[in-house]
Short mmCIF file of C-alpha atoms in Angstrom, two decimals:
data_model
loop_
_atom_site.label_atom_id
_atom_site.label_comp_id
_atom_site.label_asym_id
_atom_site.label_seq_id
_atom_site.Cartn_x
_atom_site.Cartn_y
_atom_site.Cartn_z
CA UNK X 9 94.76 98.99 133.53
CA UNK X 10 97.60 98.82 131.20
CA UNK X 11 99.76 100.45 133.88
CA UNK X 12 99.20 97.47 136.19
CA UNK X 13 100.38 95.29 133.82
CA UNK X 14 98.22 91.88 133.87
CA UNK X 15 99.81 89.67 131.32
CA UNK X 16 102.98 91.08 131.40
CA UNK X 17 106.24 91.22 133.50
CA UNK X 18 106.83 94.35 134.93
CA UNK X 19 109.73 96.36 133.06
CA UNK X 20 110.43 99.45 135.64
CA UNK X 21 110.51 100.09 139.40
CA UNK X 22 107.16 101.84 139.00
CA UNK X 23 105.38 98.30 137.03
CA UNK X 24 106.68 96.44 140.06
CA UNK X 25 105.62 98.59 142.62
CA UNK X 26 102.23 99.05 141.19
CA UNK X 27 101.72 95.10 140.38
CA UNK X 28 103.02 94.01 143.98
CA UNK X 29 100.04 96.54 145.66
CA UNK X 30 97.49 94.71 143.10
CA UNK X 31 98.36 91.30 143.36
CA UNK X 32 99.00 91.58 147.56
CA UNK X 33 95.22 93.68 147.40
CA UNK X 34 93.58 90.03 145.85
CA UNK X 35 95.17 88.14 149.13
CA UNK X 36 92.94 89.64 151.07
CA UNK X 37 90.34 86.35 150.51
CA UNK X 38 92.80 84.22 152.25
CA UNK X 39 91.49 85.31 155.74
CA UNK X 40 89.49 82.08 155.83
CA UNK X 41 92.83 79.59 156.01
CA UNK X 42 94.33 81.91 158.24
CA UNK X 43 91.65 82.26 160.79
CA UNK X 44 91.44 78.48 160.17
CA UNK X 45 94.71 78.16 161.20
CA UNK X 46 94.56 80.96 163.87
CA UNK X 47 91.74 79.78 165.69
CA UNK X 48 90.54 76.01 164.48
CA UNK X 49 91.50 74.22 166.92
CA UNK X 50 94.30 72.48 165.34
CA UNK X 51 97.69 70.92 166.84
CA UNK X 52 100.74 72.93 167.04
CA UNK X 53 102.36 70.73 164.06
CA UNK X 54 99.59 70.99 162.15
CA UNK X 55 99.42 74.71 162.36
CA UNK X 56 103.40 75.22 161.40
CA UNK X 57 102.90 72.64 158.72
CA UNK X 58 99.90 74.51 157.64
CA UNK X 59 101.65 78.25 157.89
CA UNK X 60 104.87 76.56 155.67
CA UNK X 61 101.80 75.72 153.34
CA UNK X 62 99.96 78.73 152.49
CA UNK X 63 103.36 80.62 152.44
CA UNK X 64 105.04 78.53 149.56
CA UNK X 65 101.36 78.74 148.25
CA UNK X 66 101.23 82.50 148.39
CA UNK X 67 105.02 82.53 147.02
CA UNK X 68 104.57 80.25 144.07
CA UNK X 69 101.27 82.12 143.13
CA UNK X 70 102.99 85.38 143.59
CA UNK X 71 106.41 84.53 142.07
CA UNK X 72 103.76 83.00 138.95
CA UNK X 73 101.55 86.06 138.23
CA UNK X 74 104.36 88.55 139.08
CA UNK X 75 107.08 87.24 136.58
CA UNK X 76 105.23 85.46 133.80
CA UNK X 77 104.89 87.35 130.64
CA UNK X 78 101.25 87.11 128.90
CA UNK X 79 100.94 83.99 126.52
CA UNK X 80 103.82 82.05 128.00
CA UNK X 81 103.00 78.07 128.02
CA UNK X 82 106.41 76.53 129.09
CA UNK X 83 106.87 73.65 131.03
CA UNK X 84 108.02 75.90 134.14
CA UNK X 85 104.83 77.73 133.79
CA UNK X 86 102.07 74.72 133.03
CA UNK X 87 104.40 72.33 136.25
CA UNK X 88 103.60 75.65 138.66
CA UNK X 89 99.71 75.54 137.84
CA UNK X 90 100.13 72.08 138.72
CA UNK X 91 102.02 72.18 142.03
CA UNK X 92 99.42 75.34 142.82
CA UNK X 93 96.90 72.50 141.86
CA UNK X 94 97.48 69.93 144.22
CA UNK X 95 98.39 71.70 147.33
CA UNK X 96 95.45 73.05 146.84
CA UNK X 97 93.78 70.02 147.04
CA UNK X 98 96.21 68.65 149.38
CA UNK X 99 96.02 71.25 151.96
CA UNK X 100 91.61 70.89 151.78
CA UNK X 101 91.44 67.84 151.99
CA UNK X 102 94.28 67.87 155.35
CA UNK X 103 93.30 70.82 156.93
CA UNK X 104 89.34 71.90 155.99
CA UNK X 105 86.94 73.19 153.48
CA UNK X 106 88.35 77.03 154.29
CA UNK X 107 91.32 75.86 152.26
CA UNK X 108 88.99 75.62 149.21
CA UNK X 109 89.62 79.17 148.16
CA UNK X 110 93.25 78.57 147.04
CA UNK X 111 91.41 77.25 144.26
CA UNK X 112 90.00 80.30 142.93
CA UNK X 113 93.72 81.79 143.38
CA UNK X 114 94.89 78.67 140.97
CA UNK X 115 91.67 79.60 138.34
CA UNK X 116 92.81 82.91 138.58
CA UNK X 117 96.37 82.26 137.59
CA UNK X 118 95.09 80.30 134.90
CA UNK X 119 93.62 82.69 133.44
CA UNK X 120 96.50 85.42 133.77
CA UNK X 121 99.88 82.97 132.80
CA UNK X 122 98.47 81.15 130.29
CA UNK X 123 97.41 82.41 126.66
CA UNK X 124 93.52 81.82 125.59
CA UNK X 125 93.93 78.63 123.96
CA UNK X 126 94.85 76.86 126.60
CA UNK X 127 93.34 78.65 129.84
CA UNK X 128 89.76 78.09 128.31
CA UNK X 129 90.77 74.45 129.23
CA UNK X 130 92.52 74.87 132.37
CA UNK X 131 90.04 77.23 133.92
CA UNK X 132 87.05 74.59 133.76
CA UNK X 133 89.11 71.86 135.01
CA UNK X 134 90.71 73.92 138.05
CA UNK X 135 86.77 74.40 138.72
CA UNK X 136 86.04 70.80 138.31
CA UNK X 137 88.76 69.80 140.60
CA UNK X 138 87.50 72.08 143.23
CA UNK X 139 83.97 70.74 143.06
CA UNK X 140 85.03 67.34 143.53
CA UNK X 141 87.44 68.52 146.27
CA UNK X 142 84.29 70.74 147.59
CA UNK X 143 81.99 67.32 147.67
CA UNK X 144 85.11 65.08 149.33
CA UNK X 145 85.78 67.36 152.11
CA UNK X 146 83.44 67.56 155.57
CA UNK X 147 81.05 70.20 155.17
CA UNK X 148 82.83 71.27 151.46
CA UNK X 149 78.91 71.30 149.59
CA UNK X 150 78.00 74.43 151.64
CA UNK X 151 81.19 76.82 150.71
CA UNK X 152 80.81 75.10 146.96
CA UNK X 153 78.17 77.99 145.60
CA UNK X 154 80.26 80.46 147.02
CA UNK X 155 83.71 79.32 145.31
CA UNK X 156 82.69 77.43 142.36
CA UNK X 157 81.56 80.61 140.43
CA UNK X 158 84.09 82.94 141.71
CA UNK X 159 86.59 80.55 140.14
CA UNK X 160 85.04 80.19 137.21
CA UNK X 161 83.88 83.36 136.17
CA UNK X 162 87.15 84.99 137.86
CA UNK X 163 89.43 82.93 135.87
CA UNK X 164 87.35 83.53 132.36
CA UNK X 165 87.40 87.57 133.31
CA UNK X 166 91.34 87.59 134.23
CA UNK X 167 91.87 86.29 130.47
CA UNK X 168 89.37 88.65 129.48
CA UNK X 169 91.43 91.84 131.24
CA UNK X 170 94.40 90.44 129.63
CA UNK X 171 93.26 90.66 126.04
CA UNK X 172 91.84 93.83 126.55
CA UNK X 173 95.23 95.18 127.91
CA UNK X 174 97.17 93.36 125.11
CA UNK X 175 94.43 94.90 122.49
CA UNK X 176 95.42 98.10 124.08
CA UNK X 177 99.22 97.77 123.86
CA UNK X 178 98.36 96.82 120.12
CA UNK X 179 96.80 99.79 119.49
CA UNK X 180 99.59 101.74 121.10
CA UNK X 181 102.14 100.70 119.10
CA UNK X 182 99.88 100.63 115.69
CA UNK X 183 99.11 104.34 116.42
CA UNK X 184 103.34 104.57 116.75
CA UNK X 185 103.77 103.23 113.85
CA UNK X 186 101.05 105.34 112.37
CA UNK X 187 102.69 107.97 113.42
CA UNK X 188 105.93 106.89 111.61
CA UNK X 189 104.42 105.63 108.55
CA UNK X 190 103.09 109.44 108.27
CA UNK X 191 105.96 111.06 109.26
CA UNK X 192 107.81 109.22 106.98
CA UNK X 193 105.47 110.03 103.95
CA UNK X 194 105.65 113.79 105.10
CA UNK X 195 109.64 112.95 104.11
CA UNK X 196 109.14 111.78 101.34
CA UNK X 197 106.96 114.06 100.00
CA UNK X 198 109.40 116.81 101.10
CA UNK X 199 112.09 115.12 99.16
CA UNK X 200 110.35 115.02 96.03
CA UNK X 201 109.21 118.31 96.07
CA UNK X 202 112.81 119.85 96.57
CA UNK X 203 114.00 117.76 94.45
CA UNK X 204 111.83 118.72 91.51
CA UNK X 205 111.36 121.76 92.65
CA UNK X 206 115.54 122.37 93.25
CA UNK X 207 116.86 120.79 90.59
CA UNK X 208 115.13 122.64 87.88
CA UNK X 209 115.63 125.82 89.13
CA UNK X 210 118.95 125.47 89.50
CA UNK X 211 119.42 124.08 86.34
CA UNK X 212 117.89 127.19 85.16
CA UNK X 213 120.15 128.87 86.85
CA UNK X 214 123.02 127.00 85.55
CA UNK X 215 122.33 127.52 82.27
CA UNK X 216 121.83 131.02 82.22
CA UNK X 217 124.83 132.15 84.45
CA UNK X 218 126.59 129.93 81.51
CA UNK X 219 125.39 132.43 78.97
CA UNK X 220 125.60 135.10 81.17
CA UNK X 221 129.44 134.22 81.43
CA UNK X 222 130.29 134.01 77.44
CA UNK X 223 127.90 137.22 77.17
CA UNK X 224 130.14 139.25 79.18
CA UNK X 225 132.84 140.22 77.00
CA UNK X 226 131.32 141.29 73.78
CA UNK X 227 127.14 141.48 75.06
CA UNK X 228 126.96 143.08 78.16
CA UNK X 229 123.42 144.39 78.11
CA UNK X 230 122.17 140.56 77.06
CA UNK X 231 124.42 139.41 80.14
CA UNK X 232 122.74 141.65 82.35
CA UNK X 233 119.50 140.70 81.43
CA UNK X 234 120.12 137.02 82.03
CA UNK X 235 121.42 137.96 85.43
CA UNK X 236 118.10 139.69 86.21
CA UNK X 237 116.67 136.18 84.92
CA UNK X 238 118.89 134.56 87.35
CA UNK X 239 117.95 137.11 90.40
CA UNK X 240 114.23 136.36 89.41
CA UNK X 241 114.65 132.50 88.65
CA UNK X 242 116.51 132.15 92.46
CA UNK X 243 113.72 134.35 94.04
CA UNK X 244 110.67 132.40 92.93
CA UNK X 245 113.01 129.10 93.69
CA UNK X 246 112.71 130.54 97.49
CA UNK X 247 109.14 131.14 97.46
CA UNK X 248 108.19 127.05 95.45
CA UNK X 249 110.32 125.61 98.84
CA UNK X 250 108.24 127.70 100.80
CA UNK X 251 105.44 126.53 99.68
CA UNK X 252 106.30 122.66 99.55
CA UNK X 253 107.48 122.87 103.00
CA UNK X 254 104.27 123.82 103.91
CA UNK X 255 102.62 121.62 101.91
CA UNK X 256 100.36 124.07 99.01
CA UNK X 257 102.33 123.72 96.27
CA UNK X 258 100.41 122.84 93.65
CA UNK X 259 101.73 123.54 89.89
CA UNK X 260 99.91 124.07 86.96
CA UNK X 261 100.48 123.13 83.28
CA UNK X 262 100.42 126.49 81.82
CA UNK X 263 103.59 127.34 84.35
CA UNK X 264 105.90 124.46 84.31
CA UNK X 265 104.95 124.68 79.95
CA UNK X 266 106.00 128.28 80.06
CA UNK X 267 109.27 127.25 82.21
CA UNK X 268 109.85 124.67 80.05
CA UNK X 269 109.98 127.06 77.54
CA UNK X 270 112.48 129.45 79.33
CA UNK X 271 114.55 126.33 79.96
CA UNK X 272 115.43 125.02 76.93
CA UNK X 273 116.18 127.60 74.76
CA UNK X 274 118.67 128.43 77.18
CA UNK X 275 119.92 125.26 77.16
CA UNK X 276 119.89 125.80 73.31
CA UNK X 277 116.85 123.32 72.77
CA UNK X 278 114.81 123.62 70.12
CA UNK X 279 111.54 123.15 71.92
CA UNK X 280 107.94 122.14 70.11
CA UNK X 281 105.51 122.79 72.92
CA UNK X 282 101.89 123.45 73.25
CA UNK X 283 100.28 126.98 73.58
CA UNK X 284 98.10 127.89 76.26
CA UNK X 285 95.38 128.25 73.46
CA UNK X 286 95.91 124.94 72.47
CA UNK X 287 95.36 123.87 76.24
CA UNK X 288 92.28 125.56 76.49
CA UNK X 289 93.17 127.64 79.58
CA UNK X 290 91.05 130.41 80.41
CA UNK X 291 92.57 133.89 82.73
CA UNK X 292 95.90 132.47 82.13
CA UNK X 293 98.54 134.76 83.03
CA UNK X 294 100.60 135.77 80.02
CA UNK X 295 102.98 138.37 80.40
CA UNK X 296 103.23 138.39 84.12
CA UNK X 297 105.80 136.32 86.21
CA UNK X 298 104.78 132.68 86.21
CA UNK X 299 105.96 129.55 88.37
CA UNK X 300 109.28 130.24 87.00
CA UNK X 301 109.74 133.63 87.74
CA UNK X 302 110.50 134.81 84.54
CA UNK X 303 109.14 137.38 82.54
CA UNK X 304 106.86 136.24 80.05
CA UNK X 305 106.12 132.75 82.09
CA UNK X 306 102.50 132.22 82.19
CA UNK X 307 99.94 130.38 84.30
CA UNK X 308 101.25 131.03 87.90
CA UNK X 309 99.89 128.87 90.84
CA UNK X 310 96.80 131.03 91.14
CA UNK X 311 95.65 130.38 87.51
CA UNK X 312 92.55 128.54 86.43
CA UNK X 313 93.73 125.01 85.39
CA UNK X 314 92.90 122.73 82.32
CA UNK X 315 89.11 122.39 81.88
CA UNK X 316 87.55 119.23 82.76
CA UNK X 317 90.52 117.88 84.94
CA UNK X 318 90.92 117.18 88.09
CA UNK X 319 93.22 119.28 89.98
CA UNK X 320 95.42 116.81 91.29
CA UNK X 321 95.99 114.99 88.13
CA UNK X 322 97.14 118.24 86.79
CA UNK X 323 99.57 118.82 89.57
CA UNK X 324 100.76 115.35 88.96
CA UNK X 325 101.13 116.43 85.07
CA UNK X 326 103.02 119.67 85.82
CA UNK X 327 105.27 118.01 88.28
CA UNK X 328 105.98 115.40 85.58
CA UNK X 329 106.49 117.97 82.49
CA UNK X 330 108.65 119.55 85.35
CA UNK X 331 110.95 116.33 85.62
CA UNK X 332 111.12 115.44 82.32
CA UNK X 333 112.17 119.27 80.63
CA UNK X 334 115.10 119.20 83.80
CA UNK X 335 116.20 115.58 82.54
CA UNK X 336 116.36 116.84 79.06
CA UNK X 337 118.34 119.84 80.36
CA UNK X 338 120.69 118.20 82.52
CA UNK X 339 121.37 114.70 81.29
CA UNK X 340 120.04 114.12 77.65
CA UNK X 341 122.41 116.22 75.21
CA UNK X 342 119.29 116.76 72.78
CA UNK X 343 119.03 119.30 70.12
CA UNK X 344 115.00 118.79 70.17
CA UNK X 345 112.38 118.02 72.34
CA UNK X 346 108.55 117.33 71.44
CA UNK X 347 105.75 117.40 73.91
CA UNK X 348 102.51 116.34 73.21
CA UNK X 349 98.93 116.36 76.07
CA UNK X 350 96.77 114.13 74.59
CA UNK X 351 93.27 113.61 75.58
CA UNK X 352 92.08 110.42 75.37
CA UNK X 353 88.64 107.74 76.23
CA UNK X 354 89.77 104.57 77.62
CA UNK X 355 87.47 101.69 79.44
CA UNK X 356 88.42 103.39 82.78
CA UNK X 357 87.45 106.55 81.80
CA UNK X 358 88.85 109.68 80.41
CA UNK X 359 92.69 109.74 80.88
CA UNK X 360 95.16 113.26 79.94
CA UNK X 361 98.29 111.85 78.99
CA UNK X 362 101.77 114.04 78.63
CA UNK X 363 104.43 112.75 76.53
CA UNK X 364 108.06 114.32 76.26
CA UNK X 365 110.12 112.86 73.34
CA UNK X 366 113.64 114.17 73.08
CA UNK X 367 116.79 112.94 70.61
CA UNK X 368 119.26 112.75 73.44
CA UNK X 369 121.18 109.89 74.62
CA UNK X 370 119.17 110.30 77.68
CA UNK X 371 119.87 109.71 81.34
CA UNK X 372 123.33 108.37 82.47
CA UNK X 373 122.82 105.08 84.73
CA UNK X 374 120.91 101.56 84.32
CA UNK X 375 117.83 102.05 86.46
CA UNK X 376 115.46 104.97 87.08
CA UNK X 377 116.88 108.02 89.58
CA UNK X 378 115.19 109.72 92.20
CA UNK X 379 113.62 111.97 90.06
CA UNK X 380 111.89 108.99 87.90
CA UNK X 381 110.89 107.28 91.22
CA UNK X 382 109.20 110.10 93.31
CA UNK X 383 107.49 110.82 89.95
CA UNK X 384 106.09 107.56 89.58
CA UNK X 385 104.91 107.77 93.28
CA UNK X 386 103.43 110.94 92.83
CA UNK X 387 101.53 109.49 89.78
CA UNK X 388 100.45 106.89 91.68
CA UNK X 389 98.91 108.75 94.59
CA UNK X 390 97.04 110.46 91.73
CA UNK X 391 95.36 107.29 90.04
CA UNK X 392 97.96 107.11 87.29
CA UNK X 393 100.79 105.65 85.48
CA UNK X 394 104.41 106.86 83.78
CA UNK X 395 106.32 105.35 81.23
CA UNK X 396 110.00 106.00 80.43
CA UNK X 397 112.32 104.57 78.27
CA UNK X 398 114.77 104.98 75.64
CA UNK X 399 113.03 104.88 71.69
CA UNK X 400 114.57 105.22 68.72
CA UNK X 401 116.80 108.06 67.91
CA UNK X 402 115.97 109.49 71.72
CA UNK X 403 114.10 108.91 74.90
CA UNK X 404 110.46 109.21 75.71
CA UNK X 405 107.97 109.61 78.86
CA UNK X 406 104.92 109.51 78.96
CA UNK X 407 102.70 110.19 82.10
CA UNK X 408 98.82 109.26 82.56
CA UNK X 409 96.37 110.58 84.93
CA UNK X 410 92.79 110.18 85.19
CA UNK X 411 90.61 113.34 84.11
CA UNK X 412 87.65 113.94 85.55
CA UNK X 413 84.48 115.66 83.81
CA UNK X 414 84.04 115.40 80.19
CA UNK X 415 86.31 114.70 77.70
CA UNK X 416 87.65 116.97 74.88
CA UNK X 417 86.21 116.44 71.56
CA UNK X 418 88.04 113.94 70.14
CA UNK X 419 92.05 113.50 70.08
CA UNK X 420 93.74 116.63 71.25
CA UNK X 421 96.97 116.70 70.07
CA UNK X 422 98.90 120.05 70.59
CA UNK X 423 101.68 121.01 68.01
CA UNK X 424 104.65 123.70 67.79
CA UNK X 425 104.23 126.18 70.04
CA UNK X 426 105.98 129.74 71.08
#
């Protein structure tokens, strides 16, 4: 129905062609005037006066329905109803009660031009005016059953074709935007994952190819080892895009902590950080290649998780201990950084919260990067909260997340580490 276009102007050579076939198919009811016309018996003035009649009726109705866009109530558009109106009327009362349909053609335009709130109102009184026509005209009462309802109920139904098709064009462009809202949120989801995922890798791999370069003259084996670091660091850099392009990357604690690691003693951090004991991980995967990609870096994507916590606040965790060790490594200048998961029982329920302390001078800018920000949303879509800010003597974040299942016994603070 949509493609006829009830309502609404037509916008293409198709709409036209399609809403000219429908609206000439309806004109099909005006037989009656015309056989009046043809054969009634009238005078040769009459009839041309008659034929100049139902034309300009027929091109004011069609002109009217064709053009007018749905919900339009401008003078132009209310003065045609009312010209349709009275020739109407004018042309029954001159020329015979077969001249009483052009009222159902006026109910029906009502009902199409107009917008609800005021064709609820003009559709009764088009049928009122052709009752009273119906009752002044010789021989009107008998053709009154047979028009009055027509009128009335085809009016009411026009309007109701004409919400449905507007409903429908609604829908159309909510599912568009739909559409766009998602593909949007795909982007964004893309760009926080490359970015987190990007930027501390290759801070990683800034750092070492640093010491890699002042190991070169006098260390050579210790330069080639950080190289192999580097090889290993870009390789497993490859396969965390891979994965957050298609959408399954999902980091654990025990491998961002174990990168974290990695990261800033090279950047020459001294770095107080909890063991995997101290997390309570179980199967984690010391010794093997972690989410880093280097040696030693435990907990890789496959590995069980922190007991009693949901696994998408621990993503949400890792991606945050992720974005905070790359800020300390890039931007901050510290000398030490502290990080602390602490357990704790709130009125909402249990919440895991991660806080990174460092004595840098922190970030350079006024207001929160990108980083900051897609961190935040990510928190968000995961029920919880971040907190960043310069303290005293450095700079501190601390992320929340809800965990599900039962809490730890008691605060569980995790001290120096490896």
């Amino acid at each position: 129905m949509s493609s006829v276009g009830i309502g609404q102007p037509p916008r293409n050579r198709r709409q036209r062609l399609i809403k000219a076939v429908w609206t000439g198919i309806w004109l099909v009811y005006l037989s009656a005037p015309v056989s009046d016309l043809v054969h009634g018996g009238h005078s040769t003035g009459v009839v041309v006066l008659g034929w100049i009649g139902l034309v300009v009726f027929v091109a004011w109705y069609g002109l009217l329905v064709f053009r007018t866009g749905r919900g339009e109530a401008t003078p132009l558009v209310l003065g045609s109803l009312t010209v349709l109106a009275a020739q109407s009327g004018l042309l029954a009362l001159t020329l015979g009660r077969e001249w009483l349909v052009l009222f159902v053609y006026v109910s029906i335009a009502s009902g199409a031009v107009l917008p609800l709130r005021m064709s609820r109102w003009a559709i009764p009184a088009v049928s009122a005016l052709l009752a009273a026509i119906a009752l002044a005209v010789p021989g009107g009462r008998a053709y009154l059953a047979g028009l009055l309802i027509p009128a009335f109920l085809g009016g009411f139904a026009m309007t109701g074709v004409r919400e449905l098709i507007r409903t429908t064009i609604a829908l159309r462009e909510a599912r568009a935007t739909v559409a766009q809202l998602a593909a949007n949120e795909e982007r964004l989801r893309l760009a926080r994952d490359l970015h987190d995922l990007l930027g501390h890798s290759l801070s990683l791999i800034t750092l070492k190819s640093e010491l890699a370069g002042r190991m070169l003259p006098g260390r050579p084996e210790e330069a080639a080892q950080q190289v192999a670091d580097i090889e290993q660091v870009s390789r497993q850099a490859l396969v965390d895009v891979r994965e957050a392009v298609t959408g399954y990357r999902r980091p654990r604690l025990s491998g961002e902590l174990a990168g974290a690691q990695v990261a800033l003693t090279a950047a020459g951090v001294t770095a107080d950080l909890p063991t995997e004991q101290d997390l309570g991980l179980v199967g984690g995967a010391s010794g093997a290649e972690g989410a880093t990609g280097v040696p030693g870096a435990a907990g890789a994507v496959g590995a069980t998780g922190v007991p009693g916590v949901a696994e998408e606040s621990e993503s949400a965790l890792a991606w945050a201990l992720r974005e905070a060790i790359t800020n300390v490594v890039r931007h901050s200048g510290a000398r030490r950084c502290v990080v602390e998961l602490v357990r704790r029982q709130t009125l909402d329920g249990p919440v895991l919260e991660l806080v990174v302390e460092d004595d840098g001078s922190g970030g350079s800018g006024d207001g929160p990067g990108n980083g900051l920000t897609g961190l935040t949303e990510r928190l968000e879509k995961a029920g919880g909260t971040l907190e960043a800010g310069r303290v005293r003597g450095g700079f501190r974040l601390v992320a929340r997340v809800p965990a599900e299942g039962p809490p730890g016994a008691g605060r569980h603070t995790v001290g120096s580490g490896a």
